Short mmCIF file of C-alpha atoms and ligand atoms in Angstrom, two decimals:
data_model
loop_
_atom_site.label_atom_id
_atom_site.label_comp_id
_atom_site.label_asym_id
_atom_site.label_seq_id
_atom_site.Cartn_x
_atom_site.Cartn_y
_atom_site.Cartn_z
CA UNK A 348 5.18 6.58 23.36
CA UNK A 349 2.83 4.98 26.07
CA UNK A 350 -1.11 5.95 25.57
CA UNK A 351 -1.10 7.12 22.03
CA UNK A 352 -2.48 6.82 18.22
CA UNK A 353 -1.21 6.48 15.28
CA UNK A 354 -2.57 9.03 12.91
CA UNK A 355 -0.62 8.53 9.63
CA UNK A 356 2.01 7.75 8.07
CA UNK A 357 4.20 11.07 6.21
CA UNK A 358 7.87 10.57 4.33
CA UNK A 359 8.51 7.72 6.16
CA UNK A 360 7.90 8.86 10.17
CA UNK A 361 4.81 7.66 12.18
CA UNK A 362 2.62 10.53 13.30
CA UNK A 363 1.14 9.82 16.36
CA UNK A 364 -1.32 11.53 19.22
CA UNK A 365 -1.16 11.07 22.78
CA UNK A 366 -4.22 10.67 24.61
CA UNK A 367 -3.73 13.88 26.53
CA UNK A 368 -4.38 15.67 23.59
CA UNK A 369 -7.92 14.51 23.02
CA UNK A 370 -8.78 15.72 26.07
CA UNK A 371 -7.22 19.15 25.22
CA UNK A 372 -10.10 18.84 22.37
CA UNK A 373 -12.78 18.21 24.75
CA UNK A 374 -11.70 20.76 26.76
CA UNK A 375 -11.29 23.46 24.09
CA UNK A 376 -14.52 22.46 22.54
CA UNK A 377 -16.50 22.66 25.72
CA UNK A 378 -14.96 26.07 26.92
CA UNK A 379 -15.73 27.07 23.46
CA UNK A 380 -19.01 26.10 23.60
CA UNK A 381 -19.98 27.82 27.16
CA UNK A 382 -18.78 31.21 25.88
CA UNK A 383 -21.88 32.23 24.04
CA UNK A 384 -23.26 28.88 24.26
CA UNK A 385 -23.26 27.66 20.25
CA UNK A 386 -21.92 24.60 18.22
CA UNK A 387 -20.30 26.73 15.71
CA UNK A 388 -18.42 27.99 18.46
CA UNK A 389 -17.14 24.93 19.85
CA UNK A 390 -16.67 23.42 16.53
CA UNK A 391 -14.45 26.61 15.81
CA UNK A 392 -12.60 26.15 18.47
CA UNK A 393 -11.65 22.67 18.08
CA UNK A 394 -10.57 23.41 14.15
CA UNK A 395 -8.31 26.23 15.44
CA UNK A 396 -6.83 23.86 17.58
CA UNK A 397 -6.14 21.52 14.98
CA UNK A 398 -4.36 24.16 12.71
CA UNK A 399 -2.23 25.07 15.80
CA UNK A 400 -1.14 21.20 16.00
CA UNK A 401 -0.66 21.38 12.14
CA UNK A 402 1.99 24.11 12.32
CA UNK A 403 3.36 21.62 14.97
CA UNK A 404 3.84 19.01 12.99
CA UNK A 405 5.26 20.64 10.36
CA UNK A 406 7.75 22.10 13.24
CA UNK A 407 8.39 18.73 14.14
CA UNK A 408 9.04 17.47 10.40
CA UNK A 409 11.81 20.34 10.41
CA UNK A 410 13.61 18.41 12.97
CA UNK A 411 13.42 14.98 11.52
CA UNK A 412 14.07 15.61 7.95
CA UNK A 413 17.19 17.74 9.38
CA UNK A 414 17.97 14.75 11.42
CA UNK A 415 17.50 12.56 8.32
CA UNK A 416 19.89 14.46 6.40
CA UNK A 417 22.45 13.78 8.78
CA UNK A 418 21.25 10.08 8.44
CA UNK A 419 19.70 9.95 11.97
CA UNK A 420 16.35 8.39 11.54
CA UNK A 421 13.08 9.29 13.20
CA UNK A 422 11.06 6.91 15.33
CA UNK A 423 7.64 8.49 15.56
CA UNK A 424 6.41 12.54 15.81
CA UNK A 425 3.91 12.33 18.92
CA UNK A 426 1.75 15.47 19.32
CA UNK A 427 0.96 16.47 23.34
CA UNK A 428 -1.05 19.02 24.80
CA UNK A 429 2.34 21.80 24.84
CA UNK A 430 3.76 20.61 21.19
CA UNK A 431 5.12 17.73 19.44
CA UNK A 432 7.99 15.77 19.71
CA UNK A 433 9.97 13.84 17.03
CA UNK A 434 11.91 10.99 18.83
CA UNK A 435 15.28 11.19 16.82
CA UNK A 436 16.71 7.63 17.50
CA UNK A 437 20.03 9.37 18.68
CA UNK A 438 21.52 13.07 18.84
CA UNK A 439 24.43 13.35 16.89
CA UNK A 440 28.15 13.63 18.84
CA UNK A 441 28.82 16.75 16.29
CA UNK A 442 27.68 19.58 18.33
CA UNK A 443 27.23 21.40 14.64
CA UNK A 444 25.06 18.98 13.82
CA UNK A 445 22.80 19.23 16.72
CA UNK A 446 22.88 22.55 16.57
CA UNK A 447 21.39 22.15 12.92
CA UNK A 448 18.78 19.53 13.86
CA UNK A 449 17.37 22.13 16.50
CA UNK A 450 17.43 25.34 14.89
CA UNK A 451 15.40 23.42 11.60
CA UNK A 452 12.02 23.17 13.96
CA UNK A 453 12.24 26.69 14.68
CA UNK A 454 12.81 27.57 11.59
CA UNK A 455 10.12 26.16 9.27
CA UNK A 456 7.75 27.95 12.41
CA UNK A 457 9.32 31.51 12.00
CA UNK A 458 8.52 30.45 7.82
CA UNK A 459 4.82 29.81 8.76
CA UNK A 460 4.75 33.23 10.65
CA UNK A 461 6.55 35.27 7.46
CA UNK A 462 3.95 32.94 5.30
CA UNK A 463 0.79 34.10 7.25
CA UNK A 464 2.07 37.39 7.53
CA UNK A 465 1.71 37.89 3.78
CA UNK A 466 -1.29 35.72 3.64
CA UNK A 467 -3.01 38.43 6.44
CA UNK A 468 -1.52 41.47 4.77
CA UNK A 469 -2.97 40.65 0.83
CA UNK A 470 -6.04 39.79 2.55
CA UNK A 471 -6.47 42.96 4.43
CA UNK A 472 -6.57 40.64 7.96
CA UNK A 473 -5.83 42.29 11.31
CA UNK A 474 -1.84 41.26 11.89
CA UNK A 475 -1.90 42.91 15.39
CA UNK A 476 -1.28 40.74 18.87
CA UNK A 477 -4.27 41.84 20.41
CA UNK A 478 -6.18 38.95 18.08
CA UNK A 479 -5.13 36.21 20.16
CA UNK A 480 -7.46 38.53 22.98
CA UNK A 481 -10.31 39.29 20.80
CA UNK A 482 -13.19 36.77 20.55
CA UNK A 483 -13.93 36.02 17.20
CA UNK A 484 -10.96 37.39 15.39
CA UNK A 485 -9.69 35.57 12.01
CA UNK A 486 -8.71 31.99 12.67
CA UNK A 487 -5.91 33.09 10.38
CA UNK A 488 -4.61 35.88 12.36
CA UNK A 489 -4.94 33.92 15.67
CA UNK A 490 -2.87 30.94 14.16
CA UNK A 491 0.15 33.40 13.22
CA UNK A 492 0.59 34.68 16.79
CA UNK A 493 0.12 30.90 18.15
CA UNK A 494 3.33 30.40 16.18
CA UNK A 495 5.23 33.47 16.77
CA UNK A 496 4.83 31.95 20.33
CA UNK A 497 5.47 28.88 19.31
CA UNK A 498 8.69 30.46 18.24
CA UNK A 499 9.35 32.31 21.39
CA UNK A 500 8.52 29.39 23.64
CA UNK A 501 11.40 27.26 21.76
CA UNK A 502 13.88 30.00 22.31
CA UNK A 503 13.90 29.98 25.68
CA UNK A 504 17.26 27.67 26.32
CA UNK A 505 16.41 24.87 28.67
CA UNK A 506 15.71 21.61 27.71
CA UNK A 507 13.53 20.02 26.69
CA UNK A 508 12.67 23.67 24.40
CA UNK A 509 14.92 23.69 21.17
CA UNK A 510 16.84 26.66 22.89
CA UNK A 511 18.07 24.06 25.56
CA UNK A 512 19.49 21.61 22.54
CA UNK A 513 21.28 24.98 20.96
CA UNK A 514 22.13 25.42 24.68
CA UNK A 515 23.99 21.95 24.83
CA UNK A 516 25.42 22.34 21.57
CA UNK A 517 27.43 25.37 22.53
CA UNK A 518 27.99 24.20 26.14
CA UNK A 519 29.36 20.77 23.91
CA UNK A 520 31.64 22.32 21.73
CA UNK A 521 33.78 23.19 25.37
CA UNK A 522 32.61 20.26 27.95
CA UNK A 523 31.74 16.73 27.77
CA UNK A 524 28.01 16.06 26.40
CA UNK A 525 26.81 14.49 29.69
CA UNK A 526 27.71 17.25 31.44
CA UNK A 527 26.60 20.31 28.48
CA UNK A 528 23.14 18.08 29.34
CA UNK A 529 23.11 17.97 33.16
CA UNK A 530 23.25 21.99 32.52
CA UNK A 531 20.63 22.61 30.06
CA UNK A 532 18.38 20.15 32.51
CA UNK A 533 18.99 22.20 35.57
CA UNK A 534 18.10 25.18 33.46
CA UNK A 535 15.34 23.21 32.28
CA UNK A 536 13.84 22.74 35.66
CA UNK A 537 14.78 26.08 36.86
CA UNK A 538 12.19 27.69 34.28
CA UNK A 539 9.73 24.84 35.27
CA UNK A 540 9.98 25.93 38.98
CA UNK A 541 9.17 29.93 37.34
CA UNK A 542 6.38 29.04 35.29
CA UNK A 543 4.97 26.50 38.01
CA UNK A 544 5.36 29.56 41.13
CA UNK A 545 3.86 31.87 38.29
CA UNK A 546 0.66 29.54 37.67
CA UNK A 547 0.07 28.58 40.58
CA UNK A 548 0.36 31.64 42.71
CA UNK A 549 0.18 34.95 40.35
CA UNK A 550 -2.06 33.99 37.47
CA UNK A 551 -3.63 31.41 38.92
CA UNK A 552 -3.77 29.89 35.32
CA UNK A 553 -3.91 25.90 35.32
CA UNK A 554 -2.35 26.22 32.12
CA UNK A 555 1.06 27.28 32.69
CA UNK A 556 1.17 24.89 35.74
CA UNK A 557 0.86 22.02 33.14
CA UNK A 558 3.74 23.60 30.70
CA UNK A 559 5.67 23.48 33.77
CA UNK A 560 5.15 19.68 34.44
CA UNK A 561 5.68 18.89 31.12
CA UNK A 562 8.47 21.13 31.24
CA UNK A 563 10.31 19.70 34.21
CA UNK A 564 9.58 16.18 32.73
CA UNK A 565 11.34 16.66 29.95
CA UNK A 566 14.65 17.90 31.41
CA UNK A 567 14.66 15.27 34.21
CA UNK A 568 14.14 12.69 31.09
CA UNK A 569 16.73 14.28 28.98
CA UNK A 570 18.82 14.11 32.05
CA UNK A 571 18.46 10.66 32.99
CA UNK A 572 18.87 9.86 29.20
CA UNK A 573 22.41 11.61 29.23
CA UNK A 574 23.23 9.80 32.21
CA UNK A 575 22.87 6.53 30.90
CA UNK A 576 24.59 7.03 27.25
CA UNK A 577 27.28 8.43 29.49
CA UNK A 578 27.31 4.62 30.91
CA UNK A 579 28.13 3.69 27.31
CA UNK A 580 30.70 6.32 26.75
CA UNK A 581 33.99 4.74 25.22
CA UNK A 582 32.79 0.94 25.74
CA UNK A 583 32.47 -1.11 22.76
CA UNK A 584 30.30 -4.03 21.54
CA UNK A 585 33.57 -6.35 22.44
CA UNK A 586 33.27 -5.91 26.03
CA UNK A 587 29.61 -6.59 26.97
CA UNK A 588 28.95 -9.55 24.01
CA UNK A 589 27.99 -12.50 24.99
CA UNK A 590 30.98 -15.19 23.40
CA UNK A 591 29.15 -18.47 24.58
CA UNK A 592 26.51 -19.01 22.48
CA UNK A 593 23.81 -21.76 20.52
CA UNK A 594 23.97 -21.49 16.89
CA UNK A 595 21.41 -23.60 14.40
CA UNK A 596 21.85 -24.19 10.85
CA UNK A 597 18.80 -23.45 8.50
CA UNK A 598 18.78 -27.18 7.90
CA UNK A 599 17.83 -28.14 11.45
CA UNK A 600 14.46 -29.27 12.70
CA UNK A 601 12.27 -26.51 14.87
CA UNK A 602 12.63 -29.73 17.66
CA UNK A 603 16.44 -28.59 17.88
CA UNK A 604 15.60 -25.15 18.63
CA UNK A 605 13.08 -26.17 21.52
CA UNK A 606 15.69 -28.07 22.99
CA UNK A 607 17.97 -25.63 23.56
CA UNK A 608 15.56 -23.48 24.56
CA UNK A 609 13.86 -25.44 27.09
CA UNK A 610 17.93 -26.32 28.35
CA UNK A 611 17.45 -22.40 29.09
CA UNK A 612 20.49 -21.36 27.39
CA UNK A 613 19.10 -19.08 25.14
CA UNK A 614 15.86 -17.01 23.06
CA UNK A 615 17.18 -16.21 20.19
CA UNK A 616 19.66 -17.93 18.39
CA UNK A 617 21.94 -16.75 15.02
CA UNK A 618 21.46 -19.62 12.21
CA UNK A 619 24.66 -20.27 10.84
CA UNK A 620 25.44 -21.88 7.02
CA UNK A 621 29.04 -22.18 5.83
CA UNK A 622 30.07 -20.00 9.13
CA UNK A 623 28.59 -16.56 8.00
CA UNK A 624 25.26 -15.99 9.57
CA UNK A 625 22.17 -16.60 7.32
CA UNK A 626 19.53 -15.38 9.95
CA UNK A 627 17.97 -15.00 13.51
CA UNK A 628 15.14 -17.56 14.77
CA UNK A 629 13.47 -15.62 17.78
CA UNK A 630 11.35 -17.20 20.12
CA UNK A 631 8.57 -15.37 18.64
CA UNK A 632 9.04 -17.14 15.07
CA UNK A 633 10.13 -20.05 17.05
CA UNK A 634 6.27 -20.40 18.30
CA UNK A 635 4.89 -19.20 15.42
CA UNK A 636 6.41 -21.87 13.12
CA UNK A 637 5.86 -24.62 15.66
CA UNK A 638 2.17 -23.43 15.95
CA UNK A 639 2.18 -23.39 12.11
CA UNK A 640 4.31 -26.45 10.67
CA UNK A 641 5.05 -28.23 13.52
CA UNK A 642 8.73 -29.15 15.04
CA UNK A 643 10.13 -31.17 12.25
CA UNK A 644 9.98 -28.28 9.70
CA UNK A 645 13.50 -26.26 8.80
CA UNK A 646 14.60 -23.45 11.10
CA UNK A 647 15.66 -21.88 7.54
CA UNK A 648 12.25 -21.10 6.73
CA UNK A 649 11.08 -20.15 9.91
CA UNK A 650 14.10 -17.71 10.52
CA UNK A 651 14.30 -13.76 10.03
CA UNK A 652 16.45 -13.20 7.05
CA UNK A 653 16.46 -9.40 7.29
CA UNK A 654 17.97 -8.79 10.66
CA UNK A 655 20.33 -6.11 12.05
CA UNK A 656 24.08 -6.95 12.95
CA UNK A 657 26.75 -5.00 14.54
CA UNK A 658 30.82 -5.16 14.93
CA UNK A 659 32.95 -6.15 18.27
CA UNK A 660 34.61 -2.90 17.36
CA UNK A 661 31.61 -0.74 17.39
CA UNK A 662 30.71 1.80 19.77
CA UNK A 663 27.89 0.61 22.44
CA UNK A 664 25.92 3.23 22.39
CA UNK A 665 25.21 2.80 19.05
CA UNK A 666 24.44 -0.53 18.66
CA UNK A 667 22.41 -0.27 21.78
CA UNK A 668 20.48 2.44 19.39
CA UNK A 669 20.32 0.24 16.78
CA UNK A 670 19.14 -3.00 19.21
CA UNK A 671 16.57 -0.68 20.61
CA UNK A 672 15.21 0.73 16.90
CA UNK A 673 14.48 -2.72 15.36
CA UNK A 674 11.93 -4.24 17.44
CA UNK A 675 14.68 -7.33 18.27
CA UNK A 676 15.96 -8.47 21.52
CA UNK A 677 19.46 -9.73 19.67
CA UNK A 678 22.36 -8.68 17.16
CA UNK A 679 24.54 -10.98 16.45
CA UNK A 680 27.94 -9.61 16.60
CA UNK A 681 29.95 -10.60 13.18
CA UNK A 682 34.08 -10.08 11.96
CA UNK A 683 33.97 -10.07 8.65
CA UNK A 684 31.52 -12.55 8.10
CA UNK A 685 32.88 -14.93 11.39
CA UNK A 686 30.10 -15.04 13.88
CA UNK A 687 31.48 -13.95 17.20
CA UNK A 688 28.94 -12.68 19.66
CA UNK A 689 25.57 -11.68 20.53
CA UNK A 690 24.51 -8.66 22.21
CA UNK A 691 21.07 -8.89 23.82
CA UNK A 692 18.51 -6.07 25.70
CA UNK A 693 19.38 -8.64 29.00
CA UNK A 694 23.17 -8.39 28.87
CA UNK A 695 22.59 -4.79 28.14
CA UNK A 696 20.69 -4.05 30.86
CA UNK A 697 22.84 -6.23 33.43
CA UNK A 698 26.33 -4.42 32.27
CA UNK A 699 23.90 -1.05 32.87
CA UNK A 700 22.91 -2.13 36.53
CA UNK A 701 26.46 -3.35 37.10
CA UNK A 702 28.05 -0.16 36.09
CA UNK A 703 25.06 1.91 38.55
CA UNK A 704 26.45 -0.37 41.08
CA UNK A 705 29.49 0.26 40.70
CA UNK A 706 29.41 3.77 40.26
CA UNK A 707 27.45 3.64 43.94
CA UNK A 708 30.39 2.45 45.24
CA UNK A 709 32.32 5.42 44.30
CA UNK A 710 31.70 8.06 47.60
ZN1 LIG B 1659 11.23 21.94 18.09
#
C-alpha cells in the first residue's frame, strides 16, 4: 500500500502502517492532552491506542495464517485509522474456504474479549460498557469493549467488513463470485451512505463520516477488483502468451542482450541452455551487470536463477496473481520443460483493455 511503513517483520508477513494512522496518534494525543491539560494524559491516550491496533493485528494475523493454511499467502498486514487489513494475494474459489479465512479474524477478537474478560474479572476490574464513557477507567477494561466492537463492526455483512466476505461466501455457494461480490459491494455502500447521513447530519461526529469513506472505498475497490478477475474468468495462460519471443543462452555476451533490446523487441528475455529455461535477464540486471562488468561478461551470471514460471494450461487469473506477487514483469510460460511463451504485466494489461473494449461494445 501507497504512503506507508514497514514496522516489522512477524511469521513471514510484512506489518506495515499507513500514514493516516500517525495522524490518528497526533490527534488522540492532542485531544488527550486538552482534556485536563497533562502529558500523562496524552501519553495515555496514545498507549491505549496502540493496544487497540495490537488486538488488530492479531485480528489480522487470524486471517492470514487461515489463509496460509489454505496455502494462500499474505502480502503485507497494513494498519489504518478504522482497522487493519491483510492483503491475501487471492480469495480462494471454495466458498468454504473463504468463509473460513473470514470468520478466523473475528474469531481470535471474540478470544481477546473472553481473554480480558477473565483478566478484568480475577482482577476485580469494572467489565461494564459504560468504561468506554468514563474518563479514566482501566486501560484494560476500555480495550475489551474496543474489541467487542471490533467484533460487532465486522459482523455487519457488507464488504469490505468480514460479515460482507461471509456474505459472498453464502451468496457464492448459489451465484457466480462476480456477481455474490457486486452484492456484498452495494450492501457495502448502502451502510456507507447510513453511517455517512448519520455523521454528518445526526451526530455530527467527524468520526463516523470517515468509517463511512473508508467504508464505501472498500466496497467500490472490492467491486472493481471482482470485475476485473471476472475478465480472467475461464481464460488461460495459452490465449494471452506472447509465442514470438528473444531467447539468450547463459553463454552469451551482455552486448547480445543490448541489442535486442535497443531493436525494441523485448525487456526481459528467458535464457535458454539445452532448451529448458535456466533463467530470466531483466532489464534491471541487464543495467546492473553492464554498469558492473561491462557488455562482454556472460548473461549466465548476470541472470535471475530463482524466477517464477507458469503453464499454457493454467488459469489466468492465477498466474496473473502469481506475475503480480513476485516483483517481475515476466513468466516464462514452459511444457514440460519446452519453453513456449511469455506472459508479461504489458500483454496483460492490453488483453484487459481489449476485453473493457469489447465489453463496451456490448449495449
Ligand atoms: Zn477481519
Amino acid at each position: 500500500m501507497k504512503w506507508s511503513w514497514k514496522l516489522g517483520r512477524f511469521a513471514g508477513i510484512d506489518v506495515r502502517v499507513h500514514a493516516t494512522f500517525l495522524i490518528l496518534l497526533a490527534w488522540v494525543a492532542i485531544a488527550s492532552y486538552q482534556l485536563r491539560g497533562t502529558v500523562r494524559d496524552a501519553v495515555d491516550g496514545v498507549v491505549f491506542i496502540l493496544a487497540v491496533f495490537a488486538s488488530v493485528i492479531f485480528h489480522e494475523y487470524g486471517h492470514a495464517l487461515t489463509a496460509r493454511h489454505f496455502g494462500i499467502p499474505t502480502k503485507e498486514i497494513t494498519l489504518l485509522p478504522i482497522g487493519g487489513v491483510a492483503q491475501l494475494e487471492r480469495i480462494p474459489k471454495e466458498p468454504q474456504r473463504e468463509l473460513a479465512i473470514a470468520l478466523a479474524g473475528p474469531a481470535v477478537t471474540v478470544a481477546i474479549v473472553v481473554l480480558l474478560y477473565l483478566v478484568l474479572v480475577a482482577t476485580g476490574l469494572p467489565t461494564g460498557p459504560q468504561v468506554l464513557l468514563r474518563e479514566g477507567a482501566p486501560l484494560l477494561s476500555r480495550l475489551m469493549w474496543v474489541n467487542v466492537l471490533l467484533a460487532l463492526f465486522n459482523a455487519i455483512p457488507a464488504f469490505p467488513m468480514d460479515g460482507g466476505r461471509v456474505l459472498r461466501a453464502a451468496l457464492a455457494t448459489r451465484m457466480p463470485h462476480v456477481r455474490a461480490t457486486r452484492i456484498a459491494a452495494e450492501v457495502g455502500k448502502g451502510f456507507a451512505l447510513i453511517f455517512g447521513i448519520i455523521g454528518l447530519f445526526v451526530t455530527g461526529d467527524p468520526w463516523l463520516v470517515l468509517i463511512a469513506l473508508f467504508v464505501w472505498l472498500g466496497a467500490a475497490g472490492e467491486a472493481s477488483m471482482a470485475q476485473q478477475n471476472s475478465a480472467f474468468e475461464g481464460i488461460r495462460v495459452d490465449h494471452v502468451m506472447i509465442r514470438d519471443m528473444r531467447t539468450l543462452a547463459p553463454d552469451d555476451p551482455l552486448s547480445r542482450a543490448v541489442d535486442e533490446v535497443l531493436a525494441g523487441f523485448q525487456q526481459d528475455f528467458p535464457v535458454v541452455q539445452n532448451g529448458e529455461v535456466v533463467g530470466v535477464l531483466t532489464r534491471n540486471d541487464l543495467m546492473k551487470a553492464l554498469a558492473a562488468h561491462g557488455p562482454a561478461s556472460r548473461v549466465g551470471d548476470a541472470m535471475d536463477r530463482a524466477f517464477a514460471v507458469t503453464s499454457p494450461d493454467e488459469e489466468l487469473e492465477d498466474a496473473f496473481a502469481r506475475l503480480r506477487s513476485c516483483r517481475c514483469r515476466t513468466l516464462p510460460v514452459v511444457r514440460g520443460r519446452e519453453l513456449v511463451g511469455v506472459l508479461t504485466t504489458e500483454n496483460v494489461g492490453e488483453f484487459m483493455m481489449i476485453q473493457s473494449a469489447m465489453r463496451a461494445g456490448e449495449v
